[in-house]
Coordinates of C-alpha atoms in Angstrom, one line a residue:
X259 CA 0.0 0.0 0.0
X260 CA 3.0 2.3 -0.1
X261 CA 2.0 3.5 -3.5
X262 CA -1.3 4.6 -2.1
X263 CA 0.5 6.4 0.8
X264 CA 2.6 8.2 -1.8
X265 CA -0.5 9.2 -3.7
X266 CA -2.1 10.6 -0.6
X267 CA 1.0 12.5 0.3
X268 CA 1.2 13.9 -3.2
X269 CA -2.4 15.1 -3.0
X270 CA -1.9 16.7 0.4
X271 CA 1.3 18.3 -0.8
X272 CA -0.1 19.8 -4.0
X273 CA -3.0 21.5 -2.1
X274 CA -0.7 22.8 0.7
X275 CA 1.9 24.1 -1.8
X276 CA -0.8 26.0 -3.7
X277 CA -2.3 27.2 -0.4
X278 CA 1.1 28.6 0.7
X279 CA 1.4 30.5 -2.6
X280 CA 3.9 28.3 -4.3
X281 CA 3.8 26.2 -7.4
X282 CA 5.7 23.2 -8.8
X283 CA 5.0 20.4 -11.3
X284 CA 6.9 17.9 -9.1
X285 CA 6.4 17.4 -5.4
X286 CA 9.8 15.6 -5.1
X287 CA 8.3 12.8 -2.9
X288 CA 10.1 9.6 -2.0
X289 CA 11.4 7.3 0.7
X290 CA 13.2 8.7 3.7
X291 CA 15.2 7.3 6.6
X292 CA 13.4 9.7 8.9
X293 CA 9.8 9.4 7.8
X294 CA 7.5 7.2 5.8
X295 CA 7.4 9.7 2.9
X296 CA 9.4 12.9 2.5
X297 CA 9.3 15.8 0.1
X298 CA 12.4 17.8 -0.9
X299 CA 10.4 20.5 -2.7
X300 CA 11.2 23.2 -0.1
X301 CA 14.9 22.7 -0.8
X302 CA 14.2 23.1 -4.5
X303 CA 12.0 26.1 -4.1
X304 CA 14.5 27.7 -1.8
X305 CA 17.3 27.5 -4.4
X306 CA 14.9 28.8 -7.1
X307 CA 13.4 31.7 -5.1
X308 CA 16.5 32.4 -3.0
X309 CA 14.5 31.9 0.2
X310 CA 15.1 29.9 3.3
X311 CA 13.9 26.4 2.5
X312 CA 13.2 25.6 6.2
X313 CA 10.8 28.5 6.3
X314 CA 9.1 27.3 3.0
X315 CA 8.7 23.9 4.6
X316 CA 7.0 25.4 7.6
X317 CA 4.7 27.5 5.5
X318 CA 3.6 24.4 3.4
X319 CA 3.0 22.3 6.6
X320 CA 0.9 25.1 8.0
X321 CA -1.5 24.6 5.0
X322 CA -1.5 20.8 5.2
X323 CA -4.8 19.0 5.3
X324 CA -5.6 15.5 6.5
X325 CA -6.0 12.1 4.7
X326 CA -7.1 8.6 5.4
X327 CA -3.7 6.9 6.0
X328 CA -1.4 9.8 7.1
X329 CA -1.4 10.5 10.8
X330 CA 1.2 13.3 11.1
X331 CA 3.0 15.8 8.9
X332 CA 5.9 17.9 10.0
X333 CA 8.7 20.1 8.7
X334 CA 12.3 19.0 9.3
X335 CA 14.7 21.6 7.9
X336 CA 14.1 21.8 4.2
X337 CA 11.9 18.7 4.1
X338 CA 8.3 18.0 4.6
X339 CA 7.8 14.6 6.3
X340 CA 4.7 12.4 6.3
X341 CA 4.0 9.6 8.8
X342 CA 1.6 6.7 8.3
X343 CA -1.1 6.0 10.9
X344 CA -2.3 2.8 12.5
X345 CA -5.0 2.3 9.9
X346 CA -2.3 2.2 7.2
X347 CA -0.5 -0.5 9.1
X348 CA -3.7 -2.6 9.7
X349 CA -4.8 -2.3 6.1
X350 CA -1.4 -3.0 4.7
X351 CA -1.2 -6.2 6.7
X352 CA -4.7 -7.2 5.7
X353 CA -4.1 -6.5 2.1
X354 CA -1.1 -8.9 1.9
X355 CA -2.9 -11.7 3.7
X356 CA -6.0 -11.2 1.5
X357 CA -4.2 -11.1 -1.8
X358 CA -1.4 -13.5 -1.0
X359 CA 1.1 -14.0 -3.8
X360 CA -0.9 -11.6 -6.0
X361 CA -0.3 -8.8 -3.6
X362 CA 2.8 -7.8 -5.6
X363 CA 1.0 -7.5 -9.0
X364 CA 0.3 -3.9 -10.2
X365 CA -2.6 -3.1 -12.5
X366 CA -1.9 -3.7 -16.3
X367 CA -0.3 -0.7 -18.0
X368 CA -1.3 -1.7 -21.5
X369 CA 2.3 -1.5 -22.7
X370 CA 3.8 -4.3 -24.7
X371 CA 7.6 -4.8 -24.0
X372 CA 10.0 -7.0 -26.0
X373 CA 12.9 -7.7 -23.7
X374 CA 15.9 -9.3 -25.3
X375 CA 18.7 -10.8 -23.3
X376 CA 21.6 -13.3 -23.3
X377 CA 21.6 -14.0 -27.1
X378 CA 25.0 -15.7 -26.8
X379 CA 26.8 -17.1 -29.8
X380 CA 25.9 -20.8 -30.3
X381 CA 29.6 -21.8 -30.4
X382 CA 30.0 -23.3 -26.9
X383 CA 28.9 -23.1 -23.3
X384 CA 28.0 -19.8 -21.5
X385 CA 30.8 -18.5 -19.4
X386 CA 31.0 -16.6 -16.1
X387 CA 32.1 -13.3 -17.6
X388 CA 28.7 -12.8 -19.3
X389 CA 26.8 -14.5 -16.5
X390 CA 25.1 -11.3 -15.6
X391 CA 23.1 -11.1 -18.8
X392 CA 20.6 -13.9 -18.2
X393 CA 20.2 -13.0 -14.6
X394 CA 19.7 -9.3 -15.2
X395 CA 17.4 -10.0 -18.2
X396 CA 15.3 -12.6 -16.4
X397 CA 14.9 -10.5 -13.2
X398 CA 13.9 -7.5 -15.3
X399 CA 11.3 -9.6 -17.1
X400 CA 9.9 -10.8 -13.8
X401 CA 9.8 -7.4 -12.3
X402 CA 8.3 -5.7 -15.3
X403 CA 5.5 -8.4 -15.6
X404 CA 4.8 -7.8 -11.9
X405 CA 4.8 -4.0 -12.6
X406 CA 1.9 -4.4 -15.1
X407 CA 3.9 -4.6 -18.4
X408 CA 3.0 -7.2 -21.1
X409 CA 6.5 -8.7 -21.5
X410 CA 7.8 -11.0 -24.2
X411 CA 11.3 -12.3 -23.6
X412 CA 13.3 -12.9 -26.8
X413 CA 16.6 -14.7 -27.5
X414 CA 18.3 -13.6 -30.7
X415 CA 20.0 -16.6 -32.2
X416 CA 23.2 -15.6 -34.1
X417 CA 23.2 -18.6 -36.5
X418 CA 24.9 -16.8 -39.5
X419 CA 28.3 -15.8 -38.3
X420 CA 31.7 -17.1 -39.4
X421 CA 32.0 -18.8 -36.0
X422 CA 29.1 -21.0 -36.8
X423 CA 30.4 -21.7 -40.3
X424 CA 33.7 -22.7 -38.6
X425 CA 31.8 -25.3 -36.5
X426 CA 30.0 -26.7 -39.6
X427 CA 33.3 -27.1 -41.4
X428 CA 34.9 -28.6 -38.3
X429 CA 32.3 -31.3 -37.9
X430 CA 32.8 -32.1 -41.6
X431 CA 36.5 -32.4 -41.1
X432 CA 37.0 -34.1 -37.7
X433 CA 39.8 -36.2 -39.2
X434 CA 41.7 -33.1 -40.4
X435 CA 41.4 -31.8 -36.8
X436 CA 42.6 -35.1 -35.3
X437 CA 39.4 -35.2 -33.4
X438 CA 37.0 -38.0 -32.8
X439 CA 33.3 -37.3 -32.6
X440 CA 33.0 -35.6 -29.2
X441 CA 31.6 -37.8 -26.5
X442 CA 31.1 -35.0 -23.9
X443 CA 27.7 -35.3 -22.2
X444 CA 26.7 -31.7 -22.6
X445 CA 26.5 -30.7 -26.3
X446 CA 27.6 -27.1 -26.0
X447 CA 30.8 -28.3 -24.3
X448 CA 31.4 -30.8 -27.2
X449 CA 30.9 -28.1 -29.8
X450 CA 33.4 -25.7 -28.4
X451 CA 36.1 -28.3 -28.7
X452 CA 35.5 -28.6 -32.4
X453 CA 35.2 -24.8 -32.7
X454 CA 38.6 -24.2 -31.0
X455 CA 40.4 -26.8 -33.1
X456 CA 38.9 -25.6 -36.4
X457 CA 39.6 -21.9 -35.5
X458 CA 43.3 -22.7 -34.9
X459 CA 43.6 -24.5 -38.2
X460 CA 41.7 -21.7 -40.0
X461 CA 44.1 -19.1 -38.8
X462 CA 47.1 -20.9 -40.2
X463 CA 45.6 -22.4 -43.4
X464 CA 44.2 -20.0 -46.1
X465 CA 42.5 -22.9 -47.9
X466 CA 40.5 -23.7 -44.8
X467 CA 39.6 -20.0 -44.4
X468 CA 38.4 -20.0 -48.0
X469 CA 36.3 -23.1 -47.5
X470 CA 34.7 -21.7 -44.4
X471 CA 33.8 -18.4 -46.3
X472 CA 32.3 -20.5 -49.1
X473 CA 30.1 -22.4 -46.5
X474 CA 29.0 -19.1 -45.1
X475 CA 28.1 -17.7 -48.5
X476 CA 26.1 -20.9 -49.3
X477 CA 24.2 -20.5 -46.1
X478 CA 23.4 -16.9 -46.8
X479 CA 22.0 -18.0 -50.2
X480 CA 20.0 -20.8 -48.4
X481 CA 21.8 -23.8 -49.8
X482 CA 19.5 -26.7 -48.5
X483 CA 22.3 -29.1 -47.5
X484 CA 24.4 -26.4 -45.8
X485 CA 21.3 -24.9 -44.2
X486 CA 20.5 -28.3 -42.6
X487 CA 24.0 -28.5 -41.2
X488 CA 23.8 -25.1 -39.7
X489 CA 20.4 -25.8 -38.2
X490 CA 21.7 -29.0 -36.6
X491 CA 24.9 -27.4 -35.1
X492 CA 23.0 -24.4 -33.8
X493 CA 20.3 -26.4 -32.2
X494 CA 22.8 -28.8 -30.7
X495 CA 24.7 -26.0 -29.0
X496 CA 21.5 -24.2 -28.0
X497 CA 20.2 -27.3 -26.3
X498 CA 23.2 -27.2 -24.0
X499 CA 22.9 -23.5 -23.3
X500 CA 19.2 -23.9 -22.6
X501 CA 20.0 -26.6 -20.0
X502 CA 22.3 -24.2 -18.2
X503 CA 19.8 -21.4 -18.4
X504 CA 16.9 -23.6 -17.1
X505 CA 19.1 -24.6 -14.2
X506 CA 19.4 -20.9 -13.3
X507 CA 15.6 -20.6 -13.6
X508 CA 15.9 -18.5 -16.8
X509 CA 13.4 -19.1 -19.7
X510 CA 12.4 -17.4 -22.9
X511 CA 9.1 -16.8 -24.8
X512 CA 10.6 -16.7 -28.3
X513 CA 13.9 -17.7 -30.0
X514 CA 14.4 -15.5 -33.1
X515 CA 16.9 -16.8 -35.7
X516 CA 18.9 -14.0 -37.5
X517 CA 18.8 -16.1 -40.7
X518 CA 15.1 -15.5 -40.9
X519 CA 15.8 -11.9 -41.8
X520 CA 17.9 -13.0 -44.7
X521 CA 15.3 -15.5 -45.9
X522 CA 12.4 -13.1 -45.8
X523 CA 14.4 -10.4 -47.7
X524 CA 14.5 -7.9 -44.9
X525 CA 18.3 -7.6 -44.9
X526 CA 18.5 -7.0 -48.7
X527 CA 15.8 -4.4 -48.4
X528 CA 17.6 -2.6 -45.7
X529 CA 20.9 -2.7 -47.5
X530 CA 19.2 -1.3 -50.6
X531 CA 17.6 1.5 -48.6
X532 CA 20.8 2.4 -46.8
X533 CA 22.8 2.3 -50.1
X534 CA 20.6 5.1 -51.4
X535 CA 21.2 7.4 -48.4
X536 CA 23.9 10.2 -48.5
X537 CA 25.7 8.3 -45.7
X538 CA 26.5 5.3 -47.9
X539 CA 30.1 4.7 -49.1
X540 CA 31.7 1.8 -51.1
X541 CA 35.1 0.7 -50.0
X542 CA 36.8 -2.2 -51.8
X543 CA 33.4 -3.5 -52.7
X544 CA 32.0 -3.4 -49.2
X545 CA 29.1 -1.1 -48.3
X546 CA 29.6 1.1 -45.2
X547 CA 27.9 4.1 -43.6
X548 CA 29.8 7.3 -42.8
X549 CA 28.5 8.2 -39.3
X550 CA 30.8 11.2 -38.7
X551 CA 27.8 13.5 -38.5
X552 CA 26.6 11.4 -35.5
X553 CA 30.0 11.8 -33.8
X554 CA 31.5 8.5 -34.8
X555 CA 34.9 8.4 -36.6
X556 CA 34.9 4.8 -38.0
X557 CA 32.6 3.8 -40.8
X558 CA 29.8 1.3 -40.0
X559 CA 30.4 -1.6 -42.4
X560 CA 27.2 -3.3 -43.6
X561 CA 28.3 -5.9 -46.2
X562 CA 31.4 -7.8 -47.1
X563 CA 33.2 -7.3 -50.4
X564 CA 31.4 -10.4 -51.7
X565 CA 28.1 -8.9 -50.9
X566 CA 27.2 -11.1 -47.9
X567 CA 25.7 -9.4 -45.0
X568 CA 27.3 -8.9 -41.6
X569 CA 25.8 -9.4 -38.1
X570 CA 25.3 -5.7 -37.9
X571 CA 23.1 -5.6 -40.9
X572 CA 21.0 -8.5 -39.7
X573 CA 20.7 -6.9 -36.3
X574 CA 19.3 -3.8 -37.9
X575 CA 16.6 -5.9 -39.6
X576 CA 15.9 -7.7 -36.3
X577 CA 15.4 -4.4 -34.5
X578 CA 13.1 -2.9 -37.1
X579 CA 10.9 -6.0 -36.9
X580 CA 11.1 -6.1 -33.1
X581 CA 10.3 -2.4 -32.7
X582 CA 7.3 -2.7 -35.0
X583 CA 5.9 -5.5 -32.7
X584 CA 6.0 -3.7 -29.4
X585 CA 5.5 -0.4 -27.6
X586 CA 8.9 -0.5 -26.0
X587 CA 12.0 -2.7 -26.6
X588 CA 14.7 -3.4 -23.9
X589 CA 18.1 -4.9 -24.6
X590 CA 20.5 -6.3 -22.0
X591 CA 24.0 -6.0 -23.3
X592 CA 27.6 -6.1 -22.1
X593 CA 29.4 -2.7 -21.8
X594 CA 31.6 -3.7 -24.8
X595 CA 28.6 -3.2 -27.0
X596 CA 28.1 0.5 -26.4
X597 CA 29.7 1.6 -29.7
X598 CA 27.7 -1.1 -31.6
X599 CA 24.4 0.3 -30.1
X600 CA 25.4 3.9 -30.9
X601 CA 25.8 2.8 -34.5
X602 CA 22.5 0.9 -34.5
X603 CA 20.7 3.9 -33.0
X604 CA 22.2 6.2 -35.7
X605 CA 21.2 3.7 -38.5
X606 CA 17.7 3.4 -37.2
X607 CA 17.4 7.2 -37.3
X608 CA 18.7 7.3 -40.8
X609 CA 16.0 4.8 -41.8
X610 CA 13.4 7.0 -40.3
X611 CA 12.6 4.8 -37.3
X612 CA 10.8 6.7 -34.5
X613 CA 11.6 4.2 -31.7
X614 CA 14.9 2.9 -30.5
X615 CA 15.5 0.3 -27.8
X616 CA 16.3 1.1 -24.2
X617 CA 19.6 -0.5 -23.2
X618 CA 20.7 -1.9 -19.9
X619 CA 24.5 -2.2 -20.2
X620 CA 26.3 -4.3 -17.6
X621 CA 29.9 -4.6 -16.6
X622 CA 31.4 -8.1 -16.6
X623 CA 31.7 -10.6 -13.8
X624 CA 35.2 -11.3 -12.6
X625 CA 36.5 -14.1 -10.3
X626 CA 39.2 -13.1 -7.8
X627 CA 41.9 -14.2 -10.3
X628 CA 40.9 -11.6 -12.9
X629 CA 38.3 -10.6 -15.5
X630 CA 36.6 -13.2 -17.5
X631 CA 37.0 -12.9 -21.3
X632 CA 35.7 -14.6 -24.4
X633 CA 38.8 -13.7 -26.4
X634 CA 41.7 -13.9 -23.9
X635 CA 43.0 -16.6 -21.7
X636 CA 41.1 -19.4 -20.2
X637 CA 37.4 -18.8 -19.4
X638 CA 35.4 -20.4 -16.6
X639 CA 32.1 -21.9 -17.8
X640 CA 28.9 -21.0 -16.1
X641 CA 28.2 -24.7 -15.6
X642 CA 31.4 -25.0 -13.5
X643 CA 30.4 -22.1 -11.4
X644 CA 26.9 -23.5 -10.7
X645 CA 28.4 -26.9 -9.9
X646 CA 30.8 -25.3 -7.5
X647 CA 28.1 -23.2 -5.9
X648 CA 25.9 -26.2 -5.3
X649 CA 28.9 -28.2 -3.9
X650 CA 29.8 -25.4 -1.5
X651 CA 26.1 -25.0 -0.5
X652 CA 25.9 -28.7 0.3
X653 CA 28.8 -28.4 2.7
X654 CA 27.0 -25.5 4.6
X655 CA 23.6 -27.4 4.6
X656 CA 25.3 -30.6 5.8
X657 CA 27.1 -28.7 8.6
X658 CA 23.9 -27.2 9.8
X659 CA 21.4 -30.0 9.2
X660 CA 22.9 -33.4 10.0
X661 CA 19.4 -34.6 10.8
X662 CA 18.1 -34.3 7.2
X663 CA 18.0 -37.2 4.8
X664 CA 20.6 -37.1 2.0
X665 CA 18.1 -36.4 -0.8
X666 CA 16.7 -33.4 1.0
X667 CA 20.1 -32.0 1.8
X668 CA 21.0 -32.3 -1.9
X669 CA 17.8 -30.5 -3.0
X670 CA 18.2 -27.7 -0.5
X671 CA 21.9 -27.3 -1.6
X672 CA 20.8 -27.0 -5.2
X673 CA 18.2 -24.3 -4.4
X674 CA 20.7 -22.4 -2.2
X675 CA 23.6 -22.7 -4.5
X676 CA 21.8 -21.5 -7.6
X677 CA 20.0 -18.7 -5.6
X678 CA 23.4 -17.6 -4.3
X679 CA 24.7 -17.1 -7.8
X680 CA 21.7 -15.2 -9.0
X681 CA 21.5 -12.9 -5.9
X682 CA 25.2 -12.1 -5.9
X683 CA 25.0 -11.1 -9.6
X684 CA 21.8 -9.0 -9.3
X685 CA 22.5 -7.2 -6.0
X686 CA 24.9 -4.8 -7.8
X687 CA 23.7 -2.2 -10.2
X688 CA 24.4 -3.5 -13.7
X689 CA 26.8 -0.8 -14.7
X690 CA 29.1 -1.5 -11.7
X691 CA 31.7 -4.3 -11.9
X692 CA 31.5 -7.4 -9.9
X693 CA 34.2 -9.6 -8.4
X694 CA 32.5 -12.8 -7.4
X695 CA 33.4 -13.9 -3.8
X696 CA 32.1 -17.2 -2.4
X697 CA 32.1 -16.1 1.2
X698 CA 29.7 -13.3 0.3
X699 CA 27.5 -15.3 -2.1
X700 CA 26.9 -18.1 0.4
X701 CA 26.6 -15.9 3.5
X702 CA 23.8 -17.4 5.6
X703 CA 24.0 -14.6 8.1
X704 CA 23.3 -11.3 6.3
X705 CA 24.8 -10.7 2.8
X706 CA 23.7 -13.4 0.5
X707 CA 20.5 -15.1 -0.8
X708 CA 20.8 -17.9 1.8
X709 CA 20.0 -15.4 4.5
X710 CA 16.8 -14.4 2.7
X711 CA 15.9 -18.0 1.9
X712 CA 16.6 -19.0 5.5
X713 CA 14.3 -16.1 6.7
X714 CA 11.5 -17.6 4.5
X715 CA 12.2 -21.1 5.9
X716 CA 12.0 -19.6 9.4
X717 CA 8.5 -18.2 8.8
X718 CA 7.4 -21.6 7.5
X719 CA 8.8 -23.3 10.6
X720 CA 6.9 -20.9 12.9
X721 CA 3.7 -21.5 11.0
X722 CA 4.1 -25.2 11.1
X723 CA 3.9 -25.0 14.9
X724 CA 0.8 -22.8 14.9
X725 CA -1.6 -21.5 12.2
X726 CA -2.9 -18.0 12.4
X727 CA -6.6 -17.5 13.1
X728 CA -8.7 -14.3 13.4
X729 CA -6.7 -11.4 14.7
X730 CA -6.8 -7.7 15.6
X731 CA -4.0 -5.8 13.9
X732 CA -4.3 -2.8 16.3
X733 CA -2.7 -4.8 19.1
X734 CA 0.6 -4.7 17.2
X735 CA 2.3 -1.8 19.0
X736 CA 6.0 -2.7 19.0
X737 CA 8.3 -0.7 16.7
X738 CA 9.7 -3.9 15.1
X739 CA 6.1 -4.9 14.2
X740 CA 5.4 -1.5 12.6
X741 CA 8.8 -1.5 10.8
X742 CA 8.1 -5.0 9.3
X743 CA 4.6 -4.1 8.1
X744 CA 5.9 -0.9 6.5
X745 CA 8.8 -2.7 4.8
X746 CA 6.4 -5.4 3.4
X747 CA 4.0 -2.7 2.1
X748 CA 6.8 -1.2 0.1
X749 CA 7.3 -4.2 -2.3
X750 CA 4.8 -3.0 -5.0
X751 CA 6.5 0.4 -4.9
X752 CA 9.9 -1.1 -5.4
X753 CA 8.6 -3.2 -8.3
X754 CA 7.1 0.0 -9.8
X755 CA 10.4 2.0 -9.6
X756 CA 12.6 -1.0 -10.6
X757 CA 10.4 -1.7 -13.7
X758 CA 10.1 1.9 -14.8
X759 CA 13.8 2.7 -14.3
X760 CA 15.2 -0.8 -15.4
X761 CA 17.0 -1.2 -12.1
X762 CA 16.6 -4.9 -11.0
X763 CA 19.2 -4.5 -8.2
X764 CA 16.6 -2.5 -6.2
X765 CA 14.7 -5.8 -5.7
X766 CA 17.8 -7.5 -4.3
X767 CA 18.4 -4.6 -1.9
X768 CA 14.8 -4.7 -0.8
X769 CA 14.7 -8.5 -0.3
X770 CA 17.8 -8.3 2.0
X771 CA 16.3 -5.4 4.0
X772 CA 13.0 -7.3 4.3
X773 CA 14.8 -10.3 5.7
X774 CA 16.7 -8.1 8.1
X775 CA 13.4 -6.5 9.2
X776 CA 11.8 -9.9 9.8
X777 CA 14.8 -11.2 11.8
X778 CA 14.8 -8.0 13.9
X779 CA 11.2 -8.6 14.7
X780 CA 11.7 -12.3 15.5
X781 CA 14.7 -11.5 17.7
X782 CA 13.0 -9.0 19.9
X783 CA 9.3 -9.9 19.7
X784 CA 8.0 -13.2 21.0
X785 CA 5.4 -15.0 18.8
X786 CA 4.5 -18.5 19.9
X787 CA 4.9 -17.6 23.6
X788 CA 2.9 -14.4 23.5
X789 CA -0.5 -13.9 25.1
X790 CA -3.3 -15.3 22.9
X791 CA -4.5 -12.1 21.3
X792 CA -0.9 -10.9 20.6
X793 CA 0.0 -14.4 19.4
X794 CA -2.7 -14.5 16.8
X795 CA -1.8 -11.0 15.5
X796 CA 1.9 -11.9 15.4
X797 CA 1.2 -15.2 13.6
X798 CA -0.7 -13.2 11.0
X799 CA 2.4 -10.9 10.7
X800 CA 4.7 -13.9 10.3
X801 CA 2.3 -15.3 7.6
X802 CA 2.4 -11.9 5.7
X803 CA 6.2 -12.0 6.0
X804 CA 6.2 -15.5 4.5
X805 CA 4.1 -14.3 1.5
X806 CA 6.2 -11.2 1.0
X807 CA 9.6 -13.0 1.3
X808 CA 8.4 -15.6 -1.2
X809 CA 7.2 -12.8 -3.6
X810 CA 10.5 -11.0 -3.4
X811 CA 12.5 -14.2 -4.0
X812 CA 10.3 -15.2 -6.9
X813 CA 10.9 -11.7 -8.5
X814 CA 14.6 -12.5 -8.2
X815 CA 14.1 -15.9 -9.8
X816 CA 15.3 -17.6 -6.5
X817 CA 13.5 -20.5 -4.8
X818 CA 11.9 -20.0 -1.5
X819 CA 12.5 -23.2 0.4
X820 CA 10.2 -24.1 3.3
X821 CA 13.0 -25.9 5.1
X822 CA 16.8 -25.2 5.4

């Protein structure tokens, strides 16, 4: 109900500001460490009017009216502070218990969003360095759906690059590579072995390089035999990648193959349109765009000298199609793609497109040894990181719960290990770098997902001992009780802000704070041993905490175990 509280504060503020003789299109309302809602408008007006902001705040408060859920308003320096009343607390608690898991769903906005994320090359397993992409993308999709957006999640399959042609050639020439048919269980791990061997040979053998280019040319012209080979290799690798992603609780609505835009003529049409613009230049047979007027020095190459298209050209076709099928497009991309997106944005404008995608850029994940890279050194596969996380989680679970049967310990370890990876990735703002640390990710005490999961399990344990019945919320007078209710009531607000601003890390911060608030309540306020009337009300509060913790974890794509 925090959104309703904000709305009431805004209404009161607008009337009081006008009554005090001031005007502003924005009331500058938001969270505060010192009140339930706070306005910084007096500070803004003070700077604008060269007047004491504290005096402005007092004048505004003197004109303040009353509302249903705000019990007190005061001026504190240049701020106007609003405080919720008991009715707000009681109704917030009742609302969560009545709506249950749907208490986090905001009304539909009528906005269709296409969210593209991960879209890794089908040349091998996903690796740790880019592990943020699926976690950021999936969390954003969950948050935006909860925020009322109609979201379709897409994976753009790069099936036409020279890398894929290298794999097709490699599987046709296993003998030349001194390779046997790979017998590795996971198909994406098998394919990367062929890719590496074929790439090494390609670099030192011009004849092989030529054969691979010919294969790529045939695929672009939809040679049936070559097309079937590409399809088989791409699907084989994608099956392995999908297994990894599903293990992380990441799923997609639509896989869009880039070759489709060559088949349907979209790429040729775009090349022809761009060739007629004043930005087009021919260099050694290749078509390029001169984007110097957009502040870019290097030309944007669209086709090879032999006329075959490049990834960039097909990406333009994909974006035009994507933007025509939604109200808003969101891309999750590594920070190394900033220049590519600037070029795409400029090209879309040249083509007269009105919309461009919103981009969430992320910095890469590092292990303590150094930054992960697709092009330098040895990379750590995401599968290996997940295996290690589950193994380490099992040690912690086994240490704490010797009483559990082995299968249950294994199941909990899987939920905890995968959750630890997701949370440690999403807790940091995407644009900030991450160095992955096991002691932090698997922290059961305060920092990691296990702490939040354990808090949920604790609520379930309490409710196993006693089920809540009818209760009177007005008996909940302790400050820890009020703090917990207020924190729970804020989840829809956090969803609203995170979905509008594309900031999924806000959910991680909220979930940790919610778990801290619940544990603070449980530490200082007796539940099962309380007097009957208090016991019933506090059991209801625990049940609401269970619902809200489960909702927060679900938005993060993390399991909410009932036992740990």
